[in-house]
Coordinates of C-alpha atoms in Angstrom, one line a residue:
M22 CA 44.0 133.8 139.6
K23 CA 45.6 132.7 142.8
I24 CA 47.2 129.3 142.3
G25 CA 48.8 127.0 144.7
F26 CA 51.8 125.1 143.4
I27 CA 53.5 122.2 145.3
G28 CA 56.8 120.7 143.9
L29 CA 59.5 123.0 142.8
G30 CA 62.0 120.7 141.1
I31 CA 63.7 120.9 137.8
M32 CA 60.3 121.3 136.1
G33 CA 58.2 123.0 138.8
K34 CA 60.4 126.1 139.2
P35 CA 60.2 127.3 135.6
M36 CA 56.5 126.3 135.4
V37 CA 55.8 128.6 138.4
K38 CA 57.8 131.4 136.7
N39 CA 55.7 131.1 133.6
L40 CA 52.5 131.3 135.7
L41 CA 53.8 134.4 137.3
G42 CA 54.7 135.8 133.9
A43 CA 51.1 135.3 132.8
G44 CA 49.9 137.5 135.6
H45 CA 48.8 134.8 138.1
E46 CA 49.5 135.0 141.8
V47 CA 51.3 131.8 142.9
C48 CA 51.5 130.4 146.5
A49 CA 54.4 127.9 146.3
Y50 CA 55.6 125.1 148.6
D51 CA 58.4 122.7 148.6
I52 CA 60.5 120.9 151.2
V53 CA 63.6 122.4 149.7
K54 CA 64.0 126.0 150.9
D55 CA 66.3 127.1 148.2
S56 CA 63.7 126.1 145.6
V57 CA 61.1 128.2 147.3
D58 CA 63.5 131.1 147.6
D59 CA 64.1 130.9 143.9
V60 CA 60.4 131.3 142.9
V61 CA 59.8 133.9 145.7
A62 CA 62.5 136.0 144.1
A63 CA 60.5 135.8 140.9
G64 CA 57.4 137.0 142.6
A65 CA 55.7 134.0 144.2
V66 CA 54.5 133.9 147.8
A67 CA 56.0 131.2 150.0
A68 CA 53.5 128.9 151.8
A69 CA 54.3 127.7 155.3
S70 CA 52.9 124.2 154.7
I71 CA 50.8 122.1 152.4
A72 CA 47.7 123.0 154.5
D73 CA 48.6 126.7 154.0
V74 CA 48.5 126.2 150.2
A75 CA 45.2 124.3 150.5
R76 CA 43.4 126.9 152.6
G77 CA 44.5 129.8 150.4
C78 CA 43.9 128.6 146.9
K79 CA 40.9 127.2 145.0
L80 CA 43.2 125.7 142.3
V81 CA 46.3 123.7 143.4
I82 CA 48.9 122.3 141.0
T83 CA 51.2 119.5 142.1
M84 CA 54.4 118.5 140.3
L85 CA 56.0 115.7 142.2
P86 CA 58.3 112.7 141.5
N87 CA 55.9 109.8 141.5
G88 CA 52.6 108.3 142.7
P89 CA 53.6 107.8 146.3
E90 CA 54.5 111.4 146.7
V91 CA 51.3 112.6 145.1
K92 CA 49.3 110.4 147.3
E93 CA 51.1 111.7 150.4
V94 CA 50.6 115.3 149.4
V95 CA 47.0 115.0 148.3
L96 CA 45.5 112.4 150.6
G97 CA 47.7 113.3 153.6
G98 CA 47.6 117.0 153.2
L99 CA 45.5 118.9 150.7
L100 CA 42.2 117.0 151.2
G101 CA 42.2 117.9 154.8
S102 CA 42.1 121.6 154.2
M103 CA 40.7 122.3 150.7
A104 CA 37.2 123.6 150.4
Q105 CA 34.5 121.8 148.4
G106 CA 34.5 122.9 144.8
S107 CA 38.3 123.4 144.7
I108 CA 40.4 121.8 141.9
I109 CA 43.6 119.8 142.1
V110 CA 45.6 119.5 138.9
D111 CA 48.4 116.9 139.3
M112 CA 51.0 117.5 136.6
S113 CA 53.3 114.7 137.9
S114 CA 54.0 111.6 135.8
I115 CA 52.4 108.7 137.7
A116 CA 50.6 105.5 136.9
P117 CA 47.1 106.0 135.5
G118 CA 45.6 103.7 138.2
V119 CA 47.1 105.8 141.0
A120 CA 45.6 108.9 139.4
Q121 CA 42.2 107.2 139.4
E122 CA 42.6 106.2 143.0
I123 CA 43.5 109.8 144.1
H124 CA 40.6 111.1 142.0
A125 CA 38.1 108.9 143.8
A126 CA 39.4 110.2 147.2
C127 CA 39.1 113.8 145.9
A128 CA 35.6 113.2 144.6
A129 CA 34.5 111.9 148.0
K130 CA 35.5 115.2 149.5
G131 CA 33.7 117.3 146.8
I132 CA 37.0 118.3 145.1
A133 CA 37.7 118.0 141.4
M134 CA 40.9 116.5 140.1
L135 CA 42.7 116.3 136.7
D136 CA 45.8 114.4 135.8
A137 CA 47.9 116.5 133.5
P138 CA 51.5 115.2 133.0
V139 CA 53.8 117.1 130.7
S140 CA 56.5 116.4 128.1
G141 CA 59.3 118.5 126.9
G142 CA 61.8 118.5 129.8
E143 CA 63.5 121.5 131.4
P144 CA 64.1 123.5 128.2
K145 CA 60.4 123.5 127.3
A146 CA 59.4 124.1 130.9
I147 CA 61.6 127.2 130.9
D148 CA 60.2 128.6 127.7
G149 CA 56.6 127.6 128.4
T150 CA 56.1 125.3 125.4
L151 CA 55.4 122.0 127.2
S152 CA 53.0 119.5 125.8
I153 CA 50.4 118.9 128.4
M154 CA 48.2 115.8 128.3
V155 CA 45.0 116.0 130.5
G156 CA 42.6 113.5 131.8
G157 CA 39.4 114.2 133.7
D158 CA 36.1 115.9 133.5
G159 CA 35.8 118.1 130.4
A160 CA 34.1 121.0 132.2
I161 CA 36.9 121.2 134.7
F162 CA 39.4 121.0 131.9
D163 CA 37.7 124.0 130.2
E164 CA 37.9 125.9 133.5
V165 CA 41.7 125.5 133.9
K166 CA 42.8 125.3 130.2
D167 CA 44.0 128.9 130.0
V168 CA 46.1 128.4 133.2
L169 CA 47.7 125.3 131.7
G170 CA 48.3 127.3 128.5
A171 CA 50.6 129.6 130.5
M172 CA 53.0 126.6 130.8
G173 CA 52.5 124.8 127.6
A174 CA 52.2 125.3 123.8
S175 CA 49.9 122.2 123.5
V176 CA 47.1 121.5 126.0
V177 CA 45.0 118.5 125.0
H178 CA 42.1 116.8 126.8
C179 CA 42.8 113.1 126.3
G180 CA 39.8 111.5 128.1
D181 CA 38.7 110.5 131.5
I182 CA 40.8 110.6 134.6
G183 CA 44.0 108.6 134.0
A184 CA 44.0 109.3 130.3
G185 CA 46.6 112.0 130.7
N186 CA 49.1 109.7 132.3
T187 CA 48.3 106.9 129.8
T188 CA 49.2 109.4 127.1
K189 CA 52.4 110.3 128.9
L190 CA 53.4 106.7 129.2
A191 CA 52.9 106.3 125.4
N192 CA 55.1 109.4 125.0
Q193 CA 57.8 108.1 127.2
I194 CA 58.0 104.7 125.4
I195 CA 58.4 106.5 122.1
V196 CA 61.1 108.9 123.5
A197 CA 63.1 106.1 125.2
L198 CA 63.0 103.9 122.1
N199 CA 63.9 106.9 119.9
I200 CA 67.0 107.7 122.0
A201 CA 68.0 104.0 121.8
A202 CA 67.5 103.9 118.0
V203 CA 69.5 107.2 117.6
S204 CA 72.3 105.8 119.7
E205 CA 72.4 102.6 117.7
A206 CA 72.3 104.3 114.4
F207 CA 75.0 106.9 115.1
M208 CA 77.2 104.2 116.5
L209 CA 76.8 102.3 113.2
S210 CA 77.8 105.4 111.2
T211 CA 80.8 106.0 113.5
R212 CA 82.0 102.4 113.3
A213 CA 81.6 102.6 109.5
G214 CA 83.8 105.7 109.3
V215 CA 81.1 108.2 108.5
D216 CA 81.1 111.5 110.6
P217 CA 78.0 111.3 112.8
A218 CA 77.6 115.1 112.7
R219 CA 77.2 114.8 108.9
V220 CA 74.8 111.9 109.2
F221 CA 72.7 114.1 111.5
D222 CA 72.7 117.0 109.1
A223 CA 71.8 114.7 106.2
I224 CA 68.8 112.9 107.9
K225 CA 67.3 115.3 110.4
G226 CA 65.0 116.8 107.7
G227 CA 63.8 113.4 106.4
L228 CA 61.4 110.8 107.7
A229 CA 63.9 109.7 110.4
G230 CA 64.0 113.2 111.8
S231 CA 62.2 113.9 115.1
T232 CA 62.1 116.3 118.0
V233 CA 64.0 113.7 120.0
M234 CA 66.8 113.5 117.5
N235 CA 67.1 117.2 117.2
A236 CA 67.3 117.6 121.0
K237 CA 69.5 114.6 121.9
V238 CA 71.9 114.1 119.1
P239 CA 73.7 117.4 119.7
M240 CA 74.1 116.5 123.3
I241 CA 75.5 113.0 122.4
L242 CA 77.9 114.5 119.9
D243 CA 79.1 117.1 122.6
G244 CA 79.2 114.5 125.4
N245 CA 76.9 116.8 127.3
F246 CA 74.7 114.7 129.6
N247 CA 73.6 117.4 131.9
P248 CA 70.0 116.6 132.7
G249 CA 67.2 118.1 130.8
F250 CA 65.3 114.9 131.8
K251 CA 67.1 112.6 134.3
L252 CA 67.6 108.9 133.5
D253 CA 66.2 108.0 136.9
L254 CA 62.9 109.7 136.1
H255 CA 62.6 107.9 132.7
I256 CA 63.2 104.6 134.5
K257 CA 60.3 105.5 136.8
D258 CA 58.1 106.3 133.8
L259 CA 59.0 103.0 132.0
A260 CA 58.3 101.1 135.2
N261 CA 54.8 102.6 135.3
A262 CA 54.4 101.8 131.6
L263 CA 55.4 98.2 132.1
D264 CA 53.0 97.9 135.1
T265 CA 50.2 99.4 133.1
G266 CA 51.0 97.2 130.1
H267 CA 50.8 94.1 132.2
A268 CA 47.5 95.3 133.8
V269 CA 45.9 95.7 130.4
D270 CA 47.7 92.8 128.7
S271 CA 49.5 95.0 126.1
P272 CA 53.0 93.7 125.0
L273 CA 55.9 96.0 125.6
L274 CA 58.8 94.1 124.1
F275 CA 61.1 96.9 123.1
T276 CA 60.3 98.9 126.2
T277 CA 61.5 96.0 128.3
A278 CA 64.8 95.9 126.4
V279 CA 65.5 99.6 126.7
M280 CA 64.5 99.5 130.4
E281 CA 67.3 97.0 131.0
V282 CA 69.8 99.3 129.3
M283 CA 68.6 102.2 131.5
K284 CA 68.8 100.1 134.7
K285 CA 72.3 99.0 133.8
L286 CA 73.4 102.7 133.4
R287 CA 71.7 103.6 136.6
D288 CA 73.6 100.8 138.4
E289 CA 76.8 102.4 137.1
G290 CA 76.0 105.7 138.7
M291 CA 74.4 107.5 135.7
G292 CA 70.9 107.9 137.0
Q293 CA 71.2 111.7 137.5
N294 CA 72.4 112.2 133.9
D295 CA 70.2 113.1 131.0
H296 CA 68.5 110.1 129.4
S297 CA 70.6 110.7 126.3
V298 CA 73.3 108.9 128.3
I299 CA 71.9 105.7 126.7
A300 CA 74.4 106.4 123.9
T301 CA 77.3 105.6 126.3
Y302 CA 75.9 102.0 126.6
Y303 CA 76.7 101.5 122.9
E304 CA 80.1 103.2 123.4
K305 CA 81.0 100.7 126.1
L306 CA 79.8 97.7 124.0
T307 CA 82.0 98.7 121.1
G308 CA 84.9 100.6 122.7
T309 CA 84.1 103.4 120.2
N310 CA 83.4 107.0 121.1
I311 CA 80.6 108.5 119.0
R312 CA 81.7 112.0 119.9
A313 CA 85.2 111.6 118.6
G314 CA 84.2 109.3 115.8
V315 CA 87.0 106.8 116.8

């Protein structure tokens, strides 16, 4: 299948490469030329513009930073050139209400839309094992499920339009609070004189073990905060979660607390680091380095 793909950032590039590896033809566009050149070297075709993508592909996937960028690309670009009966799958992480707004504009033009955000960060984008959460019409989901399966190990239809992003917000709350809990717990072990690496080995197979712990504790212990998922992006996701929580009157007490920690780190210039950099907040509070155990 010929697929249009717009947005070739830290996630989009490996996702395109997995589509190519599955035998799809991909027409790719991004405002950053080096990103386009990277996927072209892997076999993609470069599009000259958003309209060029829209005219050449029945299925277009977008992977963009946030709702305003998705609205600009879809409402200000794709809808003017896509044929009726085409499909847009937005794999960005945006507010559910924004996905519903864009869907309504697409429907008015006879174009189907799904919201399909992902979880797993760059490592799982690279190996094609993302978790993909999808909202929208079930028949459209069935039509594109195999395409999404080229990028993810789990592809789940969560409900109507916006359900994918609601699921992603729940995911991001759990991940953020898990990283904060891990940071707090390993600081406790360090301050008490117990090697955090041994604590990790002892508890990772028990009830406290998690994918988040397995992915982030080694980074914390190594002092490696190169981004698999940037703190700035997680702040964006939690802002959308808080806005959505307020809209549906759902309390988000712990999310609010972790958001304040993240914003403090961002203000100190750490926004482009991996979100596991939350651990350094506890190091600054205590004057103790988890990595060195001192």
